[in-house]
CSV table of C-alpha atoms in Angstrom, one decimal:
chain,number,residue,atom,x,y,z
A,1,UNK,CA,129.2,95.7,30.2
A,2,UNK,CA,132.0,92.9,29.9
A,3,UNK,CA,130.4,90.1,31.9
A,4,UNK,CA,133.1,90.3,35.0
A,5,UNK,CA,132.0,92.6,37.7
A,6,UNK,CA,133.3,95.9,38.1
A,7,UNK,CA,134.1,95.6,40.8
A,8,UNK,CA,134.5,93.2,44.0
A,9,UNK,CA,131.6,95.2,45.2
A,10,UNK,CA,128.8,96.1,43.8
A,11,UNK,CA,128.5,100.0,41.9
A,12,UNK,CA,125.8,101.7,44.2
A,13,UNK,CA,123.2,104.6,43.2
A,14,UNK,CA,123.4,107.0,46.0
A,15,UNK,CA,120.1,108.1,45.0
A,16,UNK,CA,118.6,104.3,46.2
A,17,UNK,CA,120.7,103.6,48.6
A,18,UNK,CA,118.8,106.9,50.0
A,19,UNK,CA,115.5,105.6,48.7
A,20,UNK,CA,116.3,102.5,50.7
A,21,UNK,CA,117.5,104.3,53.7
A,22,UNK,CA,115.1,105.9,53.9
A,23,UNK,CA,112.3,103.4,53.7
A,24,UNK,CA,114.6,101.7,56.3
A,25,UNK,CA,113.6,104.5,58.3
A,26,UNK,CA,109.4,104.2,58.3
A,27,UNK,CA,109.6,100.9,60.3
A,28,UNK,CA,108.0,101.6,63.1
A,29,UNK,CA,110.5,101.5,66.5
A,30,UNK,CA,113.5,102.4,63.9
A,31,UNK,CA,116.1,104.7,65.9
A,32,UNK,CA,119.4,105.3,64.9
A,33,UNK,CA,120.9,102.5,67.6
A,34,UNK,CA,118.5,100.0,65.3
A,35,UNK,CA,120.0,101.0,62.0
A,36,UNK,CA,123.5,100.9,63.3
A,37,UNK,CA,122.9,97.3,64.8
A,38,UNK,CA,121.8,96.5,61.2
A,39,UNK,CA,124.7,97.8,59.8
A,40,UNK,CA,127.2,96.3,62.5
A,41,UNK,CA,126.2,92.4,61.7
A,42,UNK,CA,127.0,93.4,57.2
A,43,UNK,CA,129.6,95.6,57.7
A,44,UNK,CA,130.1,95.9,53.6
A,45,UNK,CA,126.4,96.0,53.7
A,46,UNK,CA,124.3,99.4,52.0
A,47,UNK,CA,120.5,100.2,52.4
A,48,UNK,CA,120.1,98.5,49.3
A,49,UNK,CA,121.0,95.3,50.6
A,50,UNK,CA,117.6,95.1,52.9
A,51,UNK,CA,115.5,97.0,50.6
A,52,UNK,CA,113.6,95.9,47.3
A,53,UNK,CA,114.2,97.9,43.9
A,54,UNK,CA,111.7,98.9,42.9
A,55,UNK,CA,110.6,100.0,46.3
A,56,UNK,CA,113.9,102.2,47.6
A,57,UNK,CA,112.7,104.2,44.0
A,58,UNK,CA,109.8,105.2,45.2
A,59,UNK,CA,111.0,106.1,48.6
A,60,UNK,CA,113.6,108.2,46.6
A,61,UNK,CA,111.1,110.0,44.4
A,62,UNK,CA,109.3,110.9,47.7
A,63,UNK,CA,112.0,112.2,49.6
A,64,UNK,CA,113.4,113.9,46.8
A,65,UNK,CA,109.8,115.0,46.0
A,66,UNK,CA,109.5,116.6,49.5
A,67,UNK,CA,112.4,118.4,49.4
A,68,UNK,CA,111.9,120.2,46.0
A,69,UNK,CA,108.6,121.3,47.1
A,70,UNK,CA,110.3,122.7,50.0
A,71,UNK,CA,112.1,124.3,47.1
A,72,UNK,CA,115.3,123.0,48.1
A,73,UNK,CA,116.2,121.6,44.7
A,74,UNK,CA,120.2,121.0,45.2
A,75,UNK,CA,121.1,118.9,47.9
A,76,UNK,CA,123.6,116.2,48.2
A,77,UNK,CA,124.5,112.7,49.4
A,78,UNK,CA,126.7,111.3,51.3
A,79,UNK,CA,126.5,106.9,52.3
A,80,UNK,CA,129.2,104.9,54.2
A,81,UNK,CA,131.2,103.0,52.4
A,82,UNK,CA,132.4,105.8,49.4
A,83,UNK,CA,134.5,107.8,48.8
A,84,UNK,CA,133.0,111.1,50.9
A,85,UNK,CA,131.7,109.6,54.0
A,86,UNK,CA,134.5,110.7,56.9
A,87,UNK,CA,135.6,107.8,58.5
A,88,UNK,CA,135.4,109.9,61.6
A,89,UNK,CA,132.2,110.0,62.0
A,90,UNK,CA,132.3,105.7,63.0
A,91,UNK,CA,133.8,107.1,66.1
A,92,UNK,CA,130.0,107.5,67.1
A,93,UNK,CA,128.4,104.9,68.9
A,94,UNK,CA,125.9,104.6,67.0
A,95,UNK,CA,127.4,106.4,63.8
A,96,UNK,CA,125.6,107.0,61.1
A,97,UNK,CA,124.9,105.5,57.6
A,98,UNK,CA,124.0,108.0,55.4
A,99,UNK,CA,123.6,111.9,55.9
A,100,UNK,CA,122.2,114.7,53.4
A,101,UNK,CA,123.8,117.8,52.1
A,102,UNK,CA,123.8,121.2,50.5
A,103,UNK,CA,126.8,123.3,49.7
A,104,UNK,CA,130.6,122.7,49.9
A,105,UNK,CA,131.1,119.1,51.1
A,106,UNK,CA,135.4,119.6,51.1
A,107,UNK,CA,134.5,122.0,54.7
A,108,UNK,CA,134.5,118.6,56.3
A,109,UNK,CA,137.9,118.3,55.0
A,110,UNK,CA,139.0,121.5,57.2
A,111,UNK,CA,139.7,121.5,61.3
A,112,UNK,CA,137.0,122.1,62.9
A,113,UNK,CA,136.1,123.0,65.7
A,114,UNK,CA,132.3,122.7,67.7
A,115,UNK,CA,130.9,125.5,69.3
A,116,UNK,CA,127.9,125.0,71.3
A,117,UNK,CA,125.5,125.6,74.2
A,118,UNK,CA,122.5,127.1,75.4
A,119,UNK,CA,119.6,128.7,73.8
A,120,UNK,CA,119.0,131.1,76.1
A,121,UNK,CA,122.5,132.3,76.7
A,122,UNK,CA,123.9,135.4,79.6
A,123,UNK,CA,125.1,138.8,77.8
A,124,UNK,CA,128.4,137.7,78.9
A,125,UNK,CA,128.5,134.3,77.3
A,126,UNK,CA,127.3,135.8,73.8
A,127,UNK,CA,130.3,137.9,74.4
A,128,UNK,CA,132.1,135.0,75.9
A,129,UNK,CA,131.5,132.8,72.4
A,130,UNK,CA,132.1,135.6,69.9
A,131,UNK,CA,135.9,136.5,70.9
A,132,UNK,CA,136.5,132.3,71.6
A,133,UNK,CA,134.7,132.0,67.6
A,134,UNK,CA,136.8,135.0,66.6
A,135,UNK,CA,139.9,133.0,68.0
A,136,UNK,CA,138.9,129.4,66.1
A,137,UNK,CA,138.8,131.2,62.7
A,138,UNK,CA,142.0,133.4,62.9
A,139,UNK,CA,143.8,130.1,64.1
A,140,UNK,CA,142.3,128.7,60.5
A,141,UNK,CA,139.8,126.4,62.0
A,142,UNK,CA,135.6,125.6,60.7
A,143,UNK,CA,133.3,126.8,63.4
A,144,UNK,CA,131.0,123.8,63.1
A,145,UNK,CA,127.4,124.2,65.0
A,146,UNK,CA,123.7,123.5,65.8
A,147,UNK,CA,122.0,126.3,63.8
A,148,UNK,CA,119.9,126.2,67.4
A,149,UNK,CA,118.7,129.6,68.7
A,150,UNK,CA,121.4,131.2,71.0
A,151,UNK,CA,124.6,130.2,71.0
A,152,UNK,CA,124.8,128.1,67.9
A,153,UNK,CA,124.0,131.0,65.9
A,154,UNK,CA,126.0,133.0,67.5
A,155,UNK,CA,128.4,131.0,67.0
A,156,UNK,CA,127.8,130.4,62.3
A,157,UNK,CA,126.8,133.8,62.6
A,158,UNK,CA,130.3,135.3,64.2
A,159,UNK,CA,132.3,132.5,62.0
A,160,UNK,CA,130.5,134.3,58.9
A,161,UNK,CA,131.3,137.9,60.4
A,162,UNK,CA,135.6,137.3,60.4
A,163,UNK,CA,135.2,135.7,57.1
A,164,UNK,CA,135.8,132.2,58.3
A,165,UNK,CA,134.2,128.8,57.1
A,166,UNK,CA,131.2,127.1,59.1
A,167,UNK,CA,129.3,124.0,58.9
A,168,UNK,CA,126.1,123.2,60.8
A,169,UNK,CA,124.8,119.7,61.2
A,170,UNK,CA,120.9,120.4,62.1
A,171,UNK,CA,118.2,118.6,63.4
A,172,UNK,CA,115.5,118.4,61.7
A,173,UNK,CA,115.1,117.5,57.3
A,174,UNK,CA,117.1,120.0,55.0
A,175,UNK,CA,114.1,121.5,54.1
A,176,UNK,CA,113.1,122.7,57.4
A,177,UNK,CA,114.1,125.3,59.8
A,178,UNK,CA,113.9,125.3,64.0
A,179,UNK,CA,113.7,127.8,65.1
A,180,UNK,CA,112.4,129.1,62.2
A,181,UNK,CA,114.3,132.7,63.0
A,182,UNK,CA,117.4,130.6,61.5
A,183,UNK,CA,115.7,130.3,58.3
A,184,UNK,CA,117.6,132.8,56.7
A,185,UNK,CA,120.8,132.2,58.6
A,186,UNK,CA,120.8,128.4,57.5
A,187,UNK,CA,119.9,129.6,53.6
A,188,UNK,CA,123.5,131.2,53.9
A,189,UNK,CA,125.0,127.9,55.0
A,190,UNK,CA,123.4,126.2,52.7
A,191,UNK,CA,124.6,128.6,49.9
A,192,UNK,CA,127.6,129.0,50.9
A,193,UNK,CA,129.2,126.7,53.4
A,194,UNK,CA,127.8,123.5,54.1
A,195,UNK,CA,124.3,122.4,56.0
A,196,UNK,CA,124.1,118.9,56.6
A,197,UNK,CA,121.0,116.2,57.7
A,198,UNK,CA,121.3,113.4,59.0
A,199,UNK,CA,117.5,113.5,59.7
A,200,UNK,CA,115.2,111.1,58.2
A,201,UNK,CA,112.8,113.1,55.1
A,202,UNK,CA,110.2,110.7,55.1
A,203,UNK,CA,109.9,109.4,58.6
A,204,UNK,CA,110.2,113.1,59.6
A,205,UNK,CA,107.4,114.4,57.4
A,206,UNK,CA,104.9,111.7,58.3
A,207,UNK,CA,105.4,112.0,61.8
A,208,UNK,CA,104.5,114.8,65.4
A,209,UNK,CA,107.2,117.8,66.2
A,210,UNK,CA,107.2,115.2,69.3
A,211,UNK,CA,109.0,112.4,68.0
A,212,UNK,CA,111.2,114.4,65.6
A,213,UNK,CA,112.4,116.1,69.2
A,214,UNK,CA,114.9,112.9,69.4
A,215,UNK,CA,116.5,113.7,66.2
A,216,UNK,CA,118.2,116.8,68.0
A,217,UNK,CA,120.4,115.3,70.4
A,218,UNK,CA,121.5,112.3,67.8
A,219,UNK,CA,123.0,115.8,65.4
A,220,UNK,CA,124.8,117.0,68.8
A,221,UNK,CA,126.3,112.7,68.7
A,222,UNK,CA,127.3,113.9,64.8
A,223,UNK,CA,129.0,117.4,65.6
A,224,UNK,CA,131.0,115.4,68.1
A,225,UNK,CA,132.4,113.1,65.9
A,226,UNK,CA,132.5,115.6,62.9
A,227,UNK,CA,134.8,117.4,64.5
A,228,UNK,CA,137.9,117.6,66.6
A,229,UNK,CA,137.1,118.9,69.9
A,230,UNK,CA,133.8,120.3,71.2
A,231,UNK,CA,133.6,123.7,73.1
A,232,UNK,CA,131.0,124.5,75.6
A,233,UNK,CA,130.0,128.3,75.4
A,234,UNK,CA,126.8,128.1,78.3
A,235,UNK,CA,124.2,125.2,79.4
A,236,UNK,CA,122.2,124.1,82.1
A,237,UNK,CA,122.7,120.6,83.8
A,238,UNK,CA,119.6,119.7,81.7
A,239,UNK,CA,120.6,121.1,78.3
A,240,UNK,CA,121.1,119.3,75.4
A,241,UNK,CA,124.5,120.2,74.9
A,242,UNK,CA,125.6,117.6,77.8
A,243,UNK,CA,124.6,115.2,75.4
A,244,UNK,CA,127.6,116.6,72.7
A,245,UNK,CA,129.6,116.9,76.0
A,246,UNK,CA,129.2,112.9,76.5
A,247,UNK,CA,129.5,111.7,73.1
A,248,UNK,CA,133.1,113.6,72.7
A,249,UNK,CA,134.2,112.0,75.7
A,250,UNK,CA,133.2,108.6,73.9
A,251,UNK,CA,134.3,109.2,70.8
A,252,UNK,CA,138.1,110.4,72.3
A,253,UNK,CA,137.2,114.1,71.3
A,254,UNK,CA,138.9,117.4,72.9
A,255,UNK,CA,136.2,118.7,75.1
A,256,UNK,CA,136.3,122.3,76.3
A,257,UNK,CA,134.7,123.9,79.0
A,258,UNK,CA,134.2,127.3,79.9
A,259,UNK,CA,135.9,128.3,83.0
A,260,UNK,CA,132.7,130.2,83.5
A,261,UNK,CA,130.4,127.6,83.9
A,262,UNK,CA,132.9,126.1,86.8
A,263,UNK,CA,132.3,128.6,88.5
A,264,UNK,CA,128.1,129.0,88.2
A,265,UNK,CA,128.0,126.4,91.7
A,266,UNK,CA,124.8,125.8,90.8
A,267,UNK,CA,125.9,123.5,88.4
A,268,UNK,CA,126.9,119.8,88.3
A,269,UNK,CA,128.0,119.1,85.0
A,270,UNK,CA,131.2,120.8,84.4
A,271,UNK,CA,132.8,119.0,86.9
A,272,UNK,CA,131.6,115.6,86.1
A,273,UNK,CA,132.8,115.8,82.9
A,274,UNK,CA,136.4,117.8,83.6
A,275,UNK,CA,136.5,114.6,85.8
A,276,UNK,CA,136.0,112.2,83.3
A,277,UNK,CA,138.9,114.4,80.7
A,278,UNK,CA,137.3,118.1,79.4
A,279,UNK,CA,139.6,120.7,79.6
A,280,UNK,CA,138.6,123.8,82.2
A,281,UNK,CA,139.0,126.9,79.7
A,282,UNK,CA,140.4,129.5,81.3
A,283,UNK,CA,142.0,131.1,78.3
A,284,UNK,CA,142.4,131.3,74.8
A,285,UNK,CA,145.7,129.9,75.1
A,286,UNK,CA,144.3,126.9,77.0
A,287,UNK,CA,142.1,125.6,73.6
A,288,UNK,CA,145.9,126.4,71.5
A,289,UNK,CA,147.6,124.3,74.0
A,290,UNK,CA,145.5,121.1,74.0
A,291,UNK,CA,144.2,121.9,70.3
A,292,UNK,CA,148.8,122.1,69.1
A,293,UNK,CA,149.7,123.9,66.3
A,294,UNK,CA,146.8,126.5,64.3
A,295,UNK,CA,146.6,124.1,61.1
A,296,UNK,CA,147.8,125.7,58.2
A,297,UNK,CA,146.0,128.0,56.3
A,298,UNK,CA,143.2,127.7,54.2
B,1,UNK,CA,135.8,99.4,55.2
B,2,UNK,CA,135.4,98.5,51.2
B,3,UNK,CA,134.9,101.9,49.1
B,4,UNK,CA,132.1,101.8,46.2
B,5,UNK,CA,132.2,103.3,43.3
B,6,UNK,CA,129.0,105.4,42.6
B,7,UNK,CA,126.9,105.6,39.3
B,8,UNK,CA,125.6,108.9,37.9
B,9,UNK,CA,122.1,108.6,39.2
B,10,UNK,CA,119.1,110.8,38.3
B,11,UNK,CA,119.6,112.4,40.8
B,12,UNK,CA,123.1,113.4,39.7
B,13,UNK,CA,122.4,113.3,36.4
B,14,UNK,CA,121.2,116.7,35.3
B,15,UNK,CA,124.9,118.1,37.1
B,16,UNK,CA,126.3,116.6,33.3
B,17,UNK,CA,124.1,118.1,31.0
B,18,UNK,CA,125.5,115.6,27.8
B,19,UNK,CA,124.6,112.6,29.6
B,20,UNK,CA,121.8,110.0,29.2
B,21,UNK,CA,120.1,107.7,31.4
B,22,UNK,CA,121.4,105.4,28.7
B,23,UNK,CA,124.7,106.2,29.4
B,24,UNK,CA,127.1,103.9,31.7
B,25,UNK,CA,129.5,106.1,33.4
B,26,UNK,CA,130.7,106.1,37.1
B,27,UNK,CA,132.8,107.5,39.6
B,28,UNK,CA,134.6,107.2,43.2
B,29,UNK,CA,134.8,111.0,44.5
B,30,UNK,CA,132.3,114.7,44.0
B,31,UNK,CA,134.7,117.5,44.4
B,32,UNK,CA,133.5,121.5,43.8
B,33,UNK,CA,135.4,123.9,41.5
B,34,UNK,CA,136.4,126.8,44.5
B,35,UNK,CA,139.5,129.2,43.9
B,36,UNK,CA,141.1,127.2,46.8
B,37,UNK,CA,139.8,124.3,48.2
B,38,UNK,CA,141.0,123.0,51.3
B,39,UNK,CA,143.5,120.7,51.9
B,40,UNK,CA,143.9,117.0,51.4
B,41,UNK,CA,140.2,117.7,50.2
B,42,UNK,CA,138.7,116.0,46.7
B,43,UNK,CA,138.5,119.6,45.1
B,44,UNK,CA,142.5,119.8,46.5
B,45,UNK,CA,143.7,116.7,44.5
B,46,UNK,CA,141.4,117.3,41.5
B,47,UNK,CA,143.3,120.6,41.3
B,48,UNK,CA,146.3,119.5,42.1
B,49,UNK,CA,145.8,116.9,39.1
B,50,UNK,CA,144.9,119.5,36.9
B,51,UNK,CA,148.8,121.8,37.7
B,52,UNK,CA,149.7,122.3,33.9
B,53,UNK,CA,152.9,120.8,32.9
B,54,UNK,CA,154.7,123.5,32.2
B,55,UNK,CA,155.2,124.4,35.9
B,56,UNK,CA,156.9,120.8,36.4
B,57,UNK,CA,160.5,121.6,38.5
B,58,UNK,CA,158.7,124.3,41.1
B,59,UNK,CA,157.8,122.6,44.1
B,60,UNK,CA,154.0,122.4,43.8
B,61,UNK,CA,154.0,120.2,40.9
B,62,UNK,CA,155.3,117.2,44.0
B,63,UNK,CA,151.6,117.8,44.1
B,64,UNK,CA,150.6,116.7,41.4
B,65,UNK,CA,153.0,113.3,41.4
B,66,UNK,CA,152.2,112.4,44.5
B,67,UNK,CA,148.7,113.0,43.9
B,68,UNK,CA,148.6,111.2,40.4
B,69,UNK,CA,149.7,108.0,43.0
B,70,UNK,CA,146.8,108.3,44.8
B,71,UNK,CA,144.5,108.7,42.3
B,72,UNK,CA,145.6,105.1,40.9
B,73,UNK,CA,145.9,103.5,44.0
B,74,UNK,CA,142.8,104.8,44.5
B,75,UNK,CA,141.1,103.3,41.3
B,76,UNK,CA,143.3,100.0,41.6
B,77,UNK,CA,141.3,99.9,45.2
B,78,UNK,CA,137.7,100.6,44.1
B,79,UNK,CA,137.9,98.3,40.6
B,80,UNK,CA,138.4,94.7,40.6
B,81,UNK,CA,141.3,94.1,38.8
B,82,UNK,CA,139.8,90.5,37.4
B,83,UNK,CA,137.7,93.2,35.4
B,84,UNK,CA,140.5,95.7,34.7
B,85,UNK,CA,142.3,92.8,32.8
B,86,UNK,CA,139.0,92.2,30.9
B,87,UNK,CA,138.7,95.4,29.4
B,88,UNK,CA,139.6,98.0,26.8
B,89,UNK,CA,140.9,100.4,29.2
B,90,UNK,CA,140.8,104.2,27.0
B,91,UNK,CA,142.1,107.0,28.0
B,92,UNK,CA,140.2,110.4,27.2
B,93,UNK,CA,143.1,112.4,25.0
B,94,UNK,CA,144.7,115.6,26.2
B,95,UNK,CA,143.1,118.5,25.0
B,96,UNK,CA,146.5,119.8,23.9
B,97,UNK,CA,148.5,117.6,21.1
B,98,UNK,CA,152.5,117.2,22.2
B,99,UNK,CA,154.4,118.8,22.0
B,100,UNK,CA,153.0,121.5,23.5
B,101,UNK,CA,154.0,122.8,26.5
B,102,UNK,CA,150.3,121.8,28.2
B,103,UNK,CA,150.5,118.5,27.0
B,104,UNK,CA,149.8,116.2,29.9
B,105,UNK,CA,149.7,113.0,30.1
B,106,UNK,CA,148.7,112.8,33.9
B,107,UNK,CA,145.6,110.3,32.7
B,108,UNK,CA,148.0,107.9,31.6
B,109,UNK,CA,150.1,108.2,34.4
B,110,UNK,CA,147.5,107.2,37.0
B,111,UNK,CA,146.1,104.5,34.5
B,112,UNK,CA,149.8,103.6,34.9
B,113,UNK,CA,149.8,103.0,38.3
B,114,UNK,CA,145.8,101.6,38.7
B,115,UNK,CA,147.5,98.8,36.8
B,116,UNK,CA,150.9,98.4,37.7
B,117,UNK,CA,151.5,94.5,37.4
B,118,UNK,CA,148.5,93.7,35.8
B,119,UNK,CA,147.8,92.6,32.5
B,120,UNK,CA,145.8,94.8,31.1
B,121,UNK,CA,144.7,96.6,27.2
B,122,UNK,CA,145.4,99.9,27.6
B,123,UNK,CA,144.9,101.5,24.5
B,124,UNK,CA,144.9,105.5,23.3
B,125,UNK,CA,142.2,104.4,20.8
B,126,UNK,CA,141.5,108.1,19.9
B,127,UNK,CA,143.3,110.6,19.4
B,128,UNK,CA,143.2,114.3,18.7
B,129,UNK,CA,143.8,116.0,15.4
B,130,UNK,CA,144.3,120.0,17.1
B,131,UNK,CA,144.8,121.0,20.7
B,132,UNK,CA,142.1,123.2,21.9
B,133,UNK,CA,141.5,124.6,24.7
B,134,UNK,CA,141.1,122.9,27.8
B,135,UNK,CA,138.1,120.7,28.3
B,136,UNK,CA,137.2,121.7,32.1
B,137,UNK,CA,136.5,125.8,31.1
B,138,UNK,CA,133.6,126.7,30.4
B,139,UNK,CA,133.8,127.1,26.8
B,140,UNK,CA,133.5,123.6,26.2
B,141,UNK,CA,132.2,122.4,23.1
B,142,UNK,CA,128.9,120.5,22.3
B,143,UNK,CA,130.2,116.2,21.8
B,144,UNK,CA,129.2,116.9,18.0
B,145,UNK,CA,131.8,119.4,17.7
B,146,UNK,CA,134.5,118.0,19.4
B,147,UNK,CA,134.0,114.9,17.3
B,148,UNK,CA,135.6,116.6,14.7
B,149,UNK,CA,138.9,116.7,16.7
B,150,UNK,CA,138.6,113.2,17.6
B,151,UNK,CA,140.0,110.6,14.5
B,152,UNK,CA,140.5,107.1,16.4
B,153,UNK,CA,144.4,105.5,16.0
B,154,UNK,CA,144.6,103.3,13.2
B,155,UNK,CA,148.3,101.5,14.7
B,156,UNK,CA,146.1,100.8,17.4
B,157,UNK,CA,143.1,99.9,16.4
B,158,UNK,CA,144.4,97.0,14.4
B,159,UNK,CA,146.2,95.5,17.4
B,160,UNK,CA,143.0,93.5,18.1
B,161,UNK,CA,139.6,94.0,18.3
B,162,UNK,CA,138.5,95.6,22.0
B,163,UNK,CA,136.8,94.0,23.9
B,164,UNK,CA,134.5,96.5,25.8
B,165,UNK,CA,135.7,99.5,26.7
B,166,UNK,CA,136.3,101.5,30.0
B,167,UNK,CA,136.8,104.9,29.1
B,168,UNK,CA,139.0,106.9,31.9
B,169,UNK,CA,139.6,110.4,32.5
B,170,UNK,CA,140.2,112.2,36.2
B,171,UNK,CA,137.2,114.5,36.2
B,172,UNK,CA,133.4,114.3,34.5
B,173,UNK,CA,132.0,118.0,34.1
B,174,UNK,CA,129.8,118.0,31.7
B,175,UNK,CA,129.8,114.3,29.6
B,176,UNK,CA,130.2,116.2,26.2
B,177,UNK,CA,134.0,114.3,25.8
B,178,UNK,CA,132.3,111.2,27.3
B,179,UNK,CA,129.7,111.5,25.1
B,180,UNK,CA,132.2,112.6,21.9
B,181,UNK,CA,134.7,109.6,22.4
B,182,UNK,CA,132.0,107.0,23.0
B,183,UNK,CA,130.0,108.1,20.0
B,184,UNK,CA,133.7,107.8,18.1
B,185,UNK,CA,134.1,104.4,19.5
B,186,UNK,CA,131.1,102.9,18.4
B,187,UNK,CA,130.9,104.8,14.9
B,188,UNK,CA,133.7,101.4,14.3
B,189,UNK,CA,132.7,99.1,16.5
B,190,UNK,CA,128.8,99.8,16.8
B,191,UNK,CA,128.3,96.7,19.4
B,192,UNK,CA,131.5,97.0,21.4
B,193,UNK,CA,130.0,98.2,25.4
B,194,UNK,CA,131.2,101.7,26.2
B,195,UNK,CA,131.2,102.7,29.7
B,196,UNK,CA,132.9,106.1,31.7
B,197,UNK,CA,135.1,105.7,35.0
B,198,UNK,CA,136.2,108.8,36.9
B,199,UNK,CA,138.5,109.6,39.5
B,200,UNK,CA,135.2,112.5,40.6
B,201,UNK,CA,132.1,114.3,39.4
B,202,UNK,CA,131.9,117.6,39.8
B,203,UNK,CA,128.8,118.5,41.6
B,204,UNK,CA,127.6,122.3,41.9
B,205,UNK,CA,127.5,123.6,45.5
B,206,UNK,CA,124.9,126.3,45.3
B,207,UNK,CA,121.3,126.3,43.8
């Protein structure tokens, strides 16, 4: 090609960037924070700036093989510094540098609301989640959740049933479903909607499930950053959902908490977050009021 | 944040069945063809760019004109202006020839926006001999057959030898168009390097 460089920052191969990123994650003690720190120090850097090309290629091949062996043949890569990366993810304290996905990426451009909550909801909690999801879909919102059992699964399933859009941000690598009972729902979302994972493939395949647990709260932080609001249907004082509540407040996102959470006097978190700016939802109109005009039809 | 150009690599090449490992192709965005893309998405941008010119004057055409500017400005942000001045910029020909009512010069307009204020060598080096079905539907011809419809624009070829050639198109689908253009140019100038720059590559969201 011409002697002059095509671009001011060199063009990148997303696949090799994935390999480089996967390699960075193989280092002991690596975390989303340490990776974010690495890139904070060099604003326009990409993973391949820190990893030799042959190592990046080997890791890209290894990670691809892991997914292929688990029958994930097609997947996409989103990297900070490329045109499709949603810039609002940078509102997270330690924003993700790279994401994997399956399905229709354009859904991140739709107005998104996260609907999350406990893995063991009450019957009334399930009913409330269904009703609110139906309302949000009718108003043109895409329903984002984490594909956990309980409220998450109800949120996705209701969105699909109402012919809305849904996005799942999972806490496992793309090729793994947790809990396994949601494997079919995950496959459906990957095929017809959008499935996103920030979990490094090689690292999560080589460490045990106890270490992999830390990926679950991390995806809640990303989920919050990806959406304009988070709606908590039901959650205990020790629920992982509260990680998302905290992230939403930190990131300047709207946080909706159902009135029923406040009425459960054994819980302390609803009031704590209300003081930090969360919105108490007695009626769907409270959500509408704070979200502003419904988006145009999509 | 600097937006980087991405190369077609081992992972993405299977989506563009006619491309080989030695084809140098770059893109900025990715799009999935769907009936009704979300507003402001990449698919929406591509959808707007593709709006046929016979709808000119209708309200929807506003979005095409807006997105021609958006696409041009995006390429302008991503590409090195010194590089743009150093290569011969060649737009892929439209599938229809003027004065066909569906002849569309959107790409020429995108390139004009991209190179605004820069002294660039933009040449429609390759012309088409007759109108074809749209390149972007399923009936796309393989490169060998497409080449039968291509001829070099002798008047423009004679102006001066092309430097490195950068072929521009708004979307990369099978890669057939790129391959046929590259082969047509290489037939005349076997030594010249040819790369492809695309606003977006198409991907398949389903397995």
